[in-house]
């Protein structure tokens, strides 16, 4: 049912004639038809902050359905660690074959990332999430019933394609459906659910057979797939494709039936119409001056996020602790124990402290954590403070993981979902997501070689990159807290600035 719709033509008619008002498509208590346009504007300015005082249950449930995809993302990443010995034993795989199984997920994710923006733009965010879950379901089945290595590879590749789609679509969808005062926290739940998916998969994998663990991985895929028909499409995507009545109805549904959505709906419509006059940009078209700042911020954050060493540290945590002379079980348990609470803290703080302060604190913490870990390896090489160096390595890695979880893990994805205009969001999102997965693969592949070259040198290098991240955030990254997507994108675009 359409609870709110005022056509752009009707709105323009009001502005031209202060004594007559063209009626909307239905009777709405939000817009009395006996008022003149001036009176309507005053009325809505007075009611700007009215509406539901609490977060609508519809918005919470819709976000929950979306972030089931994030849980699938986390469980896919976490699957290869607890299952390694079982798979290698049951299928007689060597280390090289299992390495292919582990790394092919990233290849699939890059394939998914390339097409994620186009699919989400043309078919819609819900369809893109549904398609990704179909890929993941087939992938988990292929792994669960595999008898040879090739079926493992095919299954892992399909799951990779699925999470490549999800890694772009979920944060963008959540950002587009949430109001400005909640957008950071709700979009940050994406990273929280990734952490939960990884942690629970580690935990279950310690007790369950690898085939059973693969079948368990299907459950969240099915939950999201079955729930998607019951959640609304993104109001901003609906406006982009010209379905304005459905956009207004979706927005009203998400904000609550008594909420005043006139100003937000008008802003979405006017901004979308302005950018629809421009052609849909290809990836090459993104390098025009009007999008350059958004592109530098989005791509730069993803490069620094991955080249700060997170995937190398998480994937090879056990070997790091063993190299430092520490128990691998203690280190892994401590990492899991700190990751989820710190991610939760970041979600809670994001809309209170803002994105920039959290990013700066996070980058400083990761810099310090890597420096402590590097120092521990230096002391180990010099055979000094032998009792202290393992503890320093553990503390360094935990400081790194905790600091990363509070900011650098979630916020680059939040900002990516906020800064690109609607006419380039698909191409830009695909590029940024592809860069993230490519950098992830580079670090994952190179980490063991770097550690063999010099453990201390590797962590000093990561510490330097994290230090550069502090400067990058301080100089280039905008604060997006408390601003609508349209306001953020206008401030980032020279086109919008020129039109003012």
Tab-separated table of C-alpha atoms in Angstrom:
chain	number	residue	atom	x	y	z
A	1	UNK	CA	0.000	0.000	0.000
A	2	UNK	CA	1.382	3.416	-0.988
A	3	UNK	CA	1.311	5.584	2.142
A	4	UNK	CA	3.054	8.599	0.656
A	5	UNK	CA	3.414	9.875	-2.873
A	6	UNK	CA	3.744	13.369	-4.226
A	7	UNK	CA	4.858	13.626	-7.812
A	8	UNK	CA	7.596	16.021	-8.813
A	9	UNK	CA	5.175	17.733	-11.185
A	10	UNK	CA	2.718	18.371	-8.364
A	11	UNK	CA	5.502	19.765	-6.168
A	12	UNK	CA	6.583	22.151	-8.922
A	13	UNK	CA	2.981	23.279	-9.427
A	14	UNK	CA	2.814	24.251	-5.761
A	15	UNK	CA	5.923	26.382	-6.037
A	16	UNK	CA	4.524	28.234	-9.079
A	17	UNK	CA	1.152	28.990	-7.495
A	18	UNK	CA	0.859	29.753	-3.793
A	19	UNK	CA	-2.935	29.704	-3.809
A	20	UNK	CA	-3.685	26.353	-5.346
A	21	UNK	CA	-2.424	22.931	-4.605
A	22	UNK	CA	-2.755	20.017	-6.942
A	23	UNK	CA	-3.958	17.001	-4.975
A	24	UNK	CA	-1.693	14.038	-4.546
A	25	UNK	CA	-2.541	10.544	-5.716
A	26	UNK	CA	-4.281	9.739	-2.452
A	27	UNK	CA	-5.494	11.404	0.701
A	28	UNK	CA	-2.579	11.955	3.071
A	29	UNK	CA	-2.655	13.471	6.562
A	30	UNK	CA	0.882	14.703	5.867
A	31	UNK	CA	-0.282	17.137	3.187
A	32	UNK	CA	-3.678	18.854	3.690
A	33	UNK	CA	-4.901	19.773	0.219
A	34	UNK	CA	-6.512	23.029	1.378
A	35	UNK	CA	-3.138	24.588	2.198
A	36	UNK	CA	-1.132	26.772	-0.128
A	37	UNK	CA	2.437	25.824	-0.986
A	38	UNK	CA	3.896	28.364	1.462
A	39	UNK	CA	1.780	26.958	4.267
A	40	UNK	CA	2.787	23.428	3.343
A	41	UNK	CA	6.469	24.336	3.515
A	42	UNK	CA	6.062	25.926	6.950
A	43	UNK	CA	4.068	22.954	8.157
A	44	UNK	CA	6.765	20.537	7.097
A	45	UNK	CA	9.562	22.614	8.586
A	46	UNK	CA	7.696	22.510	11.892
A	47	UNK	CA	7.225	18.752	11.596
A	48	UNK	CA	10.719	18.006	10.377
A	49	UNK	CA	11.736	16.160	13.528
A	50	UNK	CA	8.414	14.488	14.215
A	51	UNK	CA	7.574	10.868	13.585
A	52	UNK	CA	8.426	7.661	15.313
A	53	UNK	CA	10.568	8.316	18.369
A	54	UNK	CA	12.103	4.881	18.327
A	55	UNK	CA	13.740	2.813	15.614
A	56	UNK	CA	10.970	1.190	13.521
A	57	UNK	CA	10.825	-2.594	13.921
A	58	UNK	CA	10.521	-2.864	10.123
A	59	UNK	CA	13.914	-1.202	9.680
A	60	UNK	CA	15.516	-3.488	12.269
A	61	UNK	CA	14.097	-6.658	10.692
A	62	UNK	CA	14.995	-5.522	7.166
A	63	UNK	CA	18.582	-4.825	8.218
A	64	UNK	CA	18.753	-8.174	10.004
A	65	UNK	CA	17.712	-9.995	6.826
A	66	UNK	CA	20.354	-8.096	4.822
A	67	UNK	CA	23.205	-8.820	7.258
A	68	UNK	CA	22.545	-12.548	7.150
A	69	UNK	CA	24.561	-12.152	3.951
A	70	UNK	CA	27.406	-10.717	6.030
A	71	UNK	CA	27.256	-13.776	8.307
A	72	UNK	CA	27.569	-15.995	5.200
A	73	UNK	CA	30.586	-13.886	4.171
A	74	UNK	CA	32.261	-14.492	7.552
A	75	UNK	CA	31.501	-18.206	7.677
A	76	UNK	CA	32.983	-18.656	4.174
A	77	UNK	CA	36.218	-16.919	5.209
A	78	UNK	CA	36.429	-18.887	8.459
A	79	UNK	CA	35.715	-22.302	6.932
A	80	UNK	CA	39.163	-23.229	5.651
A	81	UNK	CA	41.024	-22.913	8.961
A	82	UNK	CA	39.293	-25.525	11.204
A	83	UNK	CA	38.684	-27.969	8.332
A	84	UNK	CA	42.200	-28.193	6.917
A	85	UNK	CA	43.339	-31.421	8.591
A	86	UNK	CA	40.019	-33.231	7.994
A	87	UNK	CA	39.788	-32.357	4.304
A	88	UNK	CA	43.433	-33.178	3.625
A	89	UNK	CA	43.076	-36.533	5.379
A	90	UNK	CA	39.727	-37.607	3.865
A	91	UNK	CA	40.500	-36.577	0.269
A	92	UNK	CA	44.263	-37.241	0.360
A	93	UNK	CA	45.194	-33.672	-0.514
A	94	UNK	CA	48.660	-32.222	-0.305
A	95	UNK	CA	49.521	-28.789	1.050
A	96	UNK	CA	49.632	-27.285	-2.458
A	97	UNK	CA	46.164	-28.629	-3.295
A	98	UNK	CA	44.710	-27.313	-0.063
A	99	UNK	CA	46.329	-23.950	-0.678
A	100	UNK	CA	44.430	-23.770	-3.976
A	101	UNK	CA	41.216	-24.549	-2.073
A	102	UNK	CA	41.913	-21.730	0.384
A	103	UNK	CA	42.951	-19.095	-2.141
A	104	UNK	CA	40.368	-19.762	-4.868
A	105	UNK	CA	37.739	-18.114	-2.652
A	106	UNK	CA	39.451	-14.778	-3.286
A	107	UNK	CA	39.520	-15.397	-7.053
A	108	UNK	CA	35.760	-16.048	-6.987
A	109	UNK	CA	35.214	-12.942	-4.875
A	110	UNK	CA	37.042	-10.814	-7.445
A	111	UNK	CA	34.780	-12.213	-10.181
A	112	UNK	CA	31.726	-11.434	-8.047
A	113	UNK	CA	33.029	-7.953	-7.280
A	114	UNK	CA	33.442	-7.088	-10.988
A	115	UNK	CA	29.740	-7.712	-11.709
A	116	UNK	CA	28.307	-6.742	-8.300
A	117	UNK	CA	27.641	-3.095	-9.089
A	118	UNK	CA	25.977	-3.756	-12.450
A	119	UNK	CA	23.734	-6.497	-11.074
A	120	UNK	CA	22.748	-4.385	-8.048
A	121	UNK	CA	22.039	-1.382	-10.306
A	122	UNK	CA	20.018	-3.139	-13.009
A	123	UNK	CA	18.246	-5.909	-11.084
A	124	UNK	CA	18.125	-4.285	-7.649
A	125	UNK	CA	19.806	-4.833	-4.307
A	126	UNK	CA	17.435	-7.601	-3.209
A	127	UNK	CA	17.897	-9.576	-6.429
A	128	UNK	CA	21.682	-9.252	-6.130
A	129	UNK	CA	21.594	-10.625	-2.560
A	130	UNK	CA	19.322	-13.475	-3.641
A	131	UNK	CA	21.584	-14.385	-6.564
A	132	UNK	CA	24.624	-14.389	-4.298
A	133	UNK	CA	22.934	-16.830	-1.920
A	134	UNK	CA	22.102	-19.185	-4.789
A	135	UNK	CA	25.817	-19.233	-5.676
A	136	UNK	CA	26.704	-19.903	-2.033
A	137	UNK	CA	24.132	-22.696	-1.584
A	138	UNK	CA	25.394	-24.558	-4.655
A	139	UNK	CA	28.966	-23.979	-3.467
A	140	UNK	CA	28.344	-25.394	0.018
A	141	UNK	CA	26.584	-28.443	-1.462
A	142	UNK	CA	29.519	-29.050	-3.837
A	143	UNK	CA	31.963	-28.965	-0.900
A	144	UNK	CA	29.798	-31.093	1.401
A	145	UNK	CA	29.436	-33.923	-1.130
A	146	UNK	CA	32.804	-33.669	-2.872
A	147	UNK	CA	34.806	-36.833	-3.476
A	148	UNK	CA	37.664	-35.234	-5.395
A	149	UNK	CA	39.608	-31.996	-5.185
A	150	UNK	CA	37.944	-30.466	-8.247
A	151	UNK	CA	34.527	-30.442	-6.585
A	152	UNK	CA	36.090	-28.651	-3.638
A	153	UNK	CA	37.542	-26.032	-5.966
A	154	UNK	CA	34.253	-25.517	-7.840
A	155	UNK	CA	32.325	-25.187	-4.582
A	156	UNK	CA	34.816	-22.723	-3.102
A	157	UNK	CA	34.836	-20.682	-6.339
A	158	UNK	CA	31.022	-20.449	-6.331
A	159	UNK	CA	31.012	-19.315	-2.693
A	160	UNK	CA	33.662	-16.741	-3.597
A	161	UNK	CA	31.452	-15.348	-6.387
A	162	UNK	CA	28.595	-15.153	-3.885
A	163	UNK	CA	30.503	-13.271	-1.206
A	164	UNK	CA	32.024	-10.967	-3.830
A	165	UNK	CA	28.461	-9.897	-4.655
A	166	UNK	CA	27.522	-9.655	-0.975
A	167	UNK	CA	30.544	-7.587	0.035
A	168	UNK	CA	29.271	-4.706	-2.120
A	169	UNK	CA	25.506	-5.149	-2.001
A	170	UNK	CA	24.892	-5.559	1.743
A	171	UNK	CA	26.561	-2.332	2.994
A	172	UNK	CA	25.112	-0.318	0.102
A	173	UNK	CA	21.580	-1.625	0.718
A	174	UNK	CA	21.756	-1.000	4.474
A	175	UNK	CA	23.150	2.520	3.946
A	176	UNK	CA	20.353	3.326	1.494
A	177	UNK	CA	17.504	2.233	3.773
A	178	UNK	CA	18.633	3.775	7.072
A	179	UNK	CA	18.187	7.380	8.275
A	180	UNK	CA	21.271	9.555	8.682
A	181	UNK	CA	21.367	9.320	12.489
A	182	UNK	CA	21.490	5.492	12.410
A	183	UNK	CA	23.305	4.781	9.144
A	184	UNK	CA	26.795	4.303	10.582
A	185	UNK	CA	25.763	1.866	13.288
A	186	UNK	CA	23.431	-0.141	11.044
A	187	UNK	CA	25.972	-0.361	8.208
A	188	UNK	CA	28.653	-1.301	10.758
A	189	UNK	CA	26.593	-4.368	11.684
A	190	UNK	CA	27.820	-5.751	8.334
A	191	UNK	CA	31.329	-6.096	9.777
A	192	UNK	CA	29.991	-7.336	13.121
A	193	UNK	CA	28.137	-10.187	11.421
A	194	UNK	CA	31.239	-11.059	9.393
A	195	UNK	CA	33.116	-11.381	12.705
A	196	UNK	CA	30.304	-13.483	14.190
A	197	UNK	CA	30.283	-15.753	11.124
A	198	UNK	CA	34.038	-16.292	11.337
A	199	UNK	CA	34.040	-16.866	15.096
A	200	UNK	CA	31.116	-19.321	15.144
A	201	UNK	CA	32.584	-21.237	12.207
A	202	UNK	CA	35.896	-21.559	14.092
A	203	UNK	CA	33.968	-22.754	17.164
A	204	UNK	CA	31.683	-25.245	15.402
A	205	UNK	CA	34.530	-26.438	13.180
A	206	UNK	CA	36.494	-27.490	16.270
A	207	UNK	CA	33.835	-30.157	16.956
A	208	UNK	CA	31.996	-30.829	13.665
A	209	UNK	CA	33.124	-32.809	10.615
A	210	UNK	CA	34.012	-30.636	7.630
A	211	UNK	CA	31.094	-31.987	5.572
A	212	UNK	CA	28.641	-31.197	8.366
A	213	UNK	CA	30.169	-27.724	8.714
A	214	UNK	CA	29.566	-27.122	4.981
A	215	UNK	CA	25.916	-28.180	5.330
A	216	UNK	CA	25.533	-25.870	8.347
A	217	UNK	CA	26.824	-23.072	6.109
A	218	UNK	CA	23.719	-23.474	3.924
A	219	UNK	CA	21.347	-22.510	6.774
A	220	UNK	CA	22.003	-18.728	6.839
A	221	UNK	CA	21.933	-18.705	3.022
A	222	UNK	CA	18.441	-20.213	3.043
A	223	UNK	CA	17.272	-17.867	5.808
A	224	UNK	CA	18.189	-14.790	3.765
A	225	UNK	CA	16.910	-16.233	0.487
A	226	UNK	CA	13.491	-17.058	1.987
A	227	UNK	CA	13.183	-13.692	3.768
A	228	UNK	CA	14.189	-11.433	0.860
A	229	UNK	CA	10.687	-11.340	-0.738
A	230	UNK	CA	9.320	-9.860	2.491
A	231	UNK	CA	11.646	-6.841	2.751
A	232	UNK	CA	11.317	-3.634	0.683
A	233	UNK	CA	13.637	-2.586	-2.090
A	234	UNK	CA	15.950	0.346	-1.486
A	235	UNK	CA	13.989	3.631	-1.881
A	236	UNK	CA	16.993	5.238	-3.562
A	237	UNK	CA	17.358	2.428	-6.091
A	238	UNK	CA	13.623	2.560	-6.837
A	239	UNK	CA	13.890	6.316	-7.423
A	240	UNK	CA	16.902	5.761	-9.683
A	241	UNK	CA	14.965	3.388	-11.953
A	242	UNK	CA	11.959	5.739	-12.078
A	243	UNK	CA	9.592	3.828	-9.762
A	244	UNK	CA	8.777	6.895	-7.663
A	245	UNK	CA	5.509	5.704	-6.091
A	246	UNK	CA	7.194	2.488	-4.944
A	247	UNK	CA	10.165	4.517	-3.657
A	248	UNK	CA	7.901	6.668	-1.472
A	249	UNK	CA	5.968	3.624	-0.266
A	250	UNK	CA	9.199	1.771	0.587
A	251	UNK	CA	10.540	4.782	2.482
A	252	UNK	CA	7.316	5.156	4.492
A	253	UNK	CA	7.333	1.429	5.270
A	254	UNK	CA	10.920	1.634	6.553
A	255	UNK	CA	10.375	4.786	8.645
A	256	UNK	CA	7.044	3.746	10.186
A	257	UNK	CA	3.494	4.577	9.108
A	258	UNK	CA	3.287	7.704	11.299
A	259	UNK	CA	6.690	9.133	10.314
A	260	UNK	CA	6.978	12.333	8.256
A	261	UNK	CA	8.998	11.347	5.195
A	262	UNK	CA	8.121	14.274	2.917
A	263	UNK	CA	11.465	16.055	3.129
A	264	UNK	CA	13.551	12.875	2.786
A	265	UNK	CA	11.472	11.588	-0.133
A	266	UNK	CA	11.661	14.941	-1.938
A	267	UNK	CA	15.429	15.155	-1.399
A	268	UNK	CA	15.944	11.626	-2.758
A	269	UNK	CA	13.779	12.354	-5.799
A	270	UNK	CA	15.291	15.746	-6.648
A	271	UNK	CA	18.867	14.547	-6.181
A	272	UNK	CA	18.241	11.393	-8.246
A	273	UNK	CA	16.646	13.417	-11.052
A	274	UNK	CA	19.627	15.779	-11.116
A	275	UNK	CA	22.125	12.947	-11.482
A	276	UNK	CA	19.957	10.991	-13.922
A	277	UNK	CA	20.583	13.814	-16.397
A	278	UNK	CA	24.170	12.603	-16.524
A	279	UNK	CA	25.060	9.411	-18.309
A	280	UNK	CA	25.755	6.244	-16.358
A	281	UNK	CA	29.510	6.234	-15.835
A	282	UNK	CA	31.670	3.274	-16.769
A	283	UNK	CA	34.697	2.388	-14.656
A	284	UNK	CA	36.867	4.528	-16.970
A	285	UNK	CA	34.372	7.378	-16.581
A	286	UNK	CA	34.949	7.341	-12.831
A	287	UNK	CA	38.315	9.018	-13.319
A	288	UNK	CA	36.721	12.337	-14.294
A	289	UNK	CA	37.430	15.254	-11.966
A	290	UNK	CA	33.927	15.371	-10.467
A	291	UNK	CA	34.297	11.859	-9.030
A	292	UNK	CA	38.035	11.941	-8.323
A	293	UNK	CA	37.884	12.786	-4.617
A	294	UNK	CA	35.274	10.091	-3.925
A	295	UNK	CA	37.357	7.581	-5.870
A	296	UNK	CA	40.593	8.454	-4.047
A	297	UNK	CA	38.894	8.149	-0.651
A	298	UNK	CA	37.037	4.897	-1.466
A	299	UNK	CA	39.911	3.083	-3.200
A	300	UNK	CA	42.548	4.527	-0.865
A	301	UNK	CA	40.802	3.292	2.276
A	302	UNK	CA	40.442	-0.215	0.825
A	303	UNK	CA	44.116	-0.389	-0.194
A	304	UNK	CA	45.288	0.826	3.214
A	305	UNK	CA	42.840	-1.500	4.997
A	306	UNK	CA	44.274	-4.568	3.260
A	307	UNK	CA	47.940	-3.503	3.000
A	308	UNK	CA	47.872	-2.867	6.735
A	309	UNK	CA	48.201	-6.656	6.906
A	310	UNK	CA	44.872	-7.794	8.376
A	311	UNK	CA	44.373	-10.879	6.214
A	312	UNK	CA	47.926	-12.066	6.627
A	313	UNK	CA	47.692	-11.691	10.409
A	314	UNK	CA	44.266	-13.375	10.699
A	315	UNK	CA	44.950	-16.199	8.219
A	316	UNK	CA	48.346	-17.015	9.679
A	317	UNK	CA	47.772	-16.139	13.341
A	318	UNK	CA	48.780	-19.619	14.491
A	319	UNK	CA	52.149	-19.473	12.733
A	320	UNK	CA	52.758	-15.960	14.113
A	321	UNK	CA	52.258	-17.154	17.680
A	322	UNK	CA	54.388	-20.253	17.093
A	323	UNK	CA	57.170	-18.080	15.597
A	324	UNK	CA	57.016	-15.906	18.712
A	325	UNK	CA	57.299	-18.978	20.928
A	326	UNK	CA	53.688	-18.804	22.124
A	327	UNK	CA	50.923	-21.409	22.238
A	328	UNK	CA	48.798	-21.261	19.068
A	329	UNK	CA	45.597	-22.212	20.918
A	330	UNK	CA	45.931	-19.398	23.452
A	331	UNK	CA	46.602	-16.841	20.743
A	332	UNK	CA	43.694	-17.922	18.536
A	333	UNK	CA	41.183	-17.986	21.411
A	334	UNK	CA	42.336	-14.548	22.560
A	335	UNK	CA	41.955	-13.145	19.033
A	336	UNK	CA	38.392	-14.410	18.664
A	337	UNK	CA	37.543	-13.183	22.178
A	338	UNK	CA	38.641	-9.628	21.388
A	339	UNK	CA	37.412	-9.320	17.775
A	340	UNK	CA	33.628	-9.527	18.300
A	341	UNK	CA	33.402	-7.227	21.389
A	342	UNK	CA	35.604	-4.573	19.765
A	343	UNK	CA	33.599	-4.714	16.520
A	344	UNK	CA	30.416	-4.290	18.597
A	345	UNK	CA	31.956	-1.285	20.366
A	346	UNK	CA	32.816	0.261	17.010
A	347	UNK	CA	29.208	-0.189	15.823
A	348	UNK	CA	27.881	1.502	18.981
A	349	UNK	CA	30.302	4.436	18.716
A	350	UNK	CA	30.092	5.070	14.975
A	351	UNK	CA	27.108	7.435	15.030
A	352	UNK	CA	28.200	9.066	18.306
A	353	UNK	CA	31.902	9.796	17.852
A	354	UNK	CA	31.841	9.892	14.033
A	355	UNK	CA	33.736	7.996	11.337
A	356	UNK	CA	36.942	10.050	11.266
A	357	UNK	CA	37.796	9.882	15.000
A	358	UNK	CA	37.209	6.106	15.038
A	359	UNK	CA	39.341	5.651	11.916
A	360	UNK	CA	42.150	7.726	13.415
A	361	UNK	CA	42.090	5.811	16.729
A	362	UNK	CA	41.924	2.518	14.822
A	363	UNK	CA	44.836	3.395	12.528
A	364	UNK	CA	47.002	4.559	15.448
A	365	UNK	CA	46.184	1.312	17.315
A	366	UNK	CA	47.043	-0.922	14.362
A	367	UNK	CA	50.293	1.017	13.893
A	368	UNK	CA	51.192	0.468	17.555
A	369	UNK	CA	50.165	-3.219	17.468
A	370	UNK	CA	52.364	-3.952	14.444
A	371	UNK	CA	55.248	-2.044	16.000
A	372	UNK	CA	55.031	-4.128	19.215
A	373	UNK	CA	54.908	-7.362	17.209
A	374	UNK	CA	57.917	-6.260	15.137
A	375	UNK	CA	59.809	-5.349	18.282
A	376	UNK	CA	59.124	-8.787	19.761
A	377	UNK	CA	60.662	-10.455	16.690
A	378	UNK	CA	63.699	-8.138	16.888
A	379	UNK	CA	64.224	-9.151	20.531
A	380	UNK	CA	63.812	-12.810	19.593
A	381	UNK	CA	66.428	-12.495	16.839
A	382	UNK	CA	68.823	-10.807	19.292
A	383	UNK	CA	68.089	-13.454	21.952
A	384	UNK	CA	67.191	-10.775	24.478
A	385	UNK	CA	64.275	-10.604	26.905
A	386	UNK	CA	63.242	-14.147	25.985
A	387	UNK	CA	60.492	-14.202	28.606
A	388	UNK	CA	59.027	-10.889	27.436
A	389	UNK	CA	59.103	-11.232	23.633
A	390	UNK	CA	56.307	-13.885	23.313
A	391	UNK	CA	54.018	-11.770	25.504
A	392	UNK	CA	54.884	-8.690	23.440
A	393	UNK	CA	53.975	-10.559	20.229
A	394	UNK	CA	50.639	-11.653	21.690
A	395	UNK	CA	49.855	-8.158	22.975
A	396	UNK	CA	50.886	-6.606	19.655
A	397	UNK	CA	48.637	-8.885	17.593
A	398	UNK	CA	45.708	-8.439	20.006
A	399	UNK	CA	46.126	-4.630	20.007
A	400	UNK	CA	46.201	-4.775	16.218
A	401	UNK	CA	43.085	-6.974	15.894
A	402	UNK	CA	41.155	-4.979	18.514
A	403	UNK	CA	42.078	-1.635	16.944
A	404	UNK	CA	41.269	-2.895	13.446
A	405	UNK	CA	37.892	-4.202	14.604
A	406	UNK	CA	36.827	-0.893	16.140
A	407	UNK	CA	37.299	1.137	12.963
A	408	UNK	CA	39.362	0.008	9.968
A	409	UNK	CA	37.355	-3.198	9.595
A	410	UNK	CA	33.900	-1.659	9.140
A	411	UNK	CA	34.254	2.034	8.357
A	412	UNK	CA	35.870	1.831	4.869
A	413	UNK	CA	32.808	-0.192	3.776
A	414	UNK	CA	30.464	2.309	5.438
A	415	UNK	CA	32.150	5.242	3.697
A	416	UNK	CA	32.234	3.378	0.366
A	417	UNK	CA	28.438	2.987	0.597
A	418	UNK	CA	27.974	6.718	1.333
A	419	UNK	CA	30.223	8.795	-0.930
A	420	UNK	CA	29.394	7.794	-4.524
A	421	UNK	CA	26.516	9.470	-6.445
A	422	UNK	CA	23.672	7.233	-7.606
A	423	UNK	CA	24.668	7.375	-11.291
A	424	UNK	CA	28.158	5.956	-10.610
A	425	UNK	CA	27.496	3.864	-7.513
A	426	UNK	CA	27.409	0.560	-9.423
A	427	UNK	CA	30.660	1.078	-11.338
A	428	UNK	CA	32.419	2.689	-8.375
A	429	UNK	CA	31.256	-0.014	-5.966
A	430	UNK	CA	32.484	-2.755	-8.301
A	431	UNK	CA	35.889	-1.087	-8.641
A	432	UNK	CA	36.328	-0.468	-4.900
A	433	UNK	CA	35.229	-4.011	-4.011
A	434	UNK	CA	37.517	-5.506	-6.677
A	435	UNK	CA	40.472	-3.491	-5.336
A	436	UNK	CA	39.722	-4.731	-1.807
A	437	UNK	CA	39.696	-8.395	-2.836
A	438	UNK	CA	42.749	-8.023	-5.086
A	439	UNK	CA	44.756	-6.436	-2.255
A	440	UNK	CA	43.492	-9.140	0.101
A	441	UNK	CA	44.791	-11.823	-2.281
A	442	UNK	CA	48.173	-10.084	-2.651
A	443	UNK	CA	48.715	-9.894	1.115
A	444	UNK	CA	47.453	-13.437	1.748
A	445	UNK	CA	49.743	-14.803	-0.961
A	446	UNK	CA	52.802	-12.744	-0.026
A	447	UNK	CA	52.575	-12.962	3.768
A	448	UNK	CA	54.439	-16.266	4.228
A	449	UNK	CA	57.192	-15.133	1.854
A	450	UNK	CA	57.510	-11.861	3.764
A	451	UNK	CA	57.677	-13.681	7.104
A	452	UNK	CA	60.418	-15.967	5.732
A	453	UNK	CA	62.329	-12.889	4.568
A	454	UNK	CA	62.041	-11.083	7.906
A	455	UNK	CA	59.330	-11.355	10.550
A	456	UNK	CA	60.383	-8.071	12.135
A	457	UNK	CA	60.690	-6.349	8.754
A	458	UNK	CA	57.197	-7.507	7.741
A	459	UNK	CA	55.573	-6.006	10.812
A	460	UNK	CA	57.615	-2.798	10.597
A	461	UNK	CA	56.343	-2.462	7.016
A	462	UNK	CA	52.736	-2.965	8.153
A	463	UNK	CA	53.281	-0.460	10.961
A	464	UNK	CA	54.524	2.128	8.460
A	465	UNK	CA	51.480	1.610	6.215
A	466	UNK	CA	49.165	1.981	9.235
A	467	UNK	CA	51.003	5.197	10.130
A	468	UNK	CA	50.399	6.494	6.596
A	469	UNK	CA	46.710	5.611	7.062
A	470	UNK	CA	46.543	8.125	9.926
A	471	UNK	CA	47.754	10.882	7.577
A	472	UNK	CA	45.416	9.785	4.769
A	473	UNK	CA	42.363	9.866	7.051
A	474	UNK	CA	43.338	13.201	8.604
A	475	UNK	CA	43.869	14.893	5.227
A	476	UNK	CA	41.310	13.351	2.856
A	477	UNK	CA	38.508	11.374	4.519
A	478	UNK	CA	35.339	13.453	5.165
A	479	UNK	CA	33.140	13.137	8.244
A	480	UNK	CA	29.806	11.664	7.134
A	481	UNK	CA	28.079	11.321	10.509
A	482	UNK	CA	24.637	12.935	10.718
A	483	UNK	CA	24.416	13.818	7.013
A	484	UNK	CA	22.087	12.374	4.394
A	485	UNK	CA	23.598	10.431	1.506
A	486	UNK	CA	22.560	13.255	-0.810
A	487	UNK	CA	24.388	15.866	1.310
A	488	UNK	CA	27.543	13.729	1.478
A	489	UNK	CA	27.584	13.045	-2.251
A	490	UNK	CA	26.920	16.695	-3.122
A	491	UNK	CA	29.858	17.811	-0.960
A	492	UNK	CA	32.152	15.271	-2.642
A	493	UNK	CA	31.153	16.158	-6.174
A	494	UNK	CA	32.447	19.184	-8.064
A	495	UNK	CA	29.355	18.874	-10.239
A	496	UNK	CA	27.092	19.412	-7.275
A	497	UNK	CA	29.250	22.250	-5.981
A	498	UNK	CA	29.116	23.970	-9.352
A	499	UNK	CA	25.331	23.742	-9.415
A	500	UNK	CA	24.968	25.506	-6.038
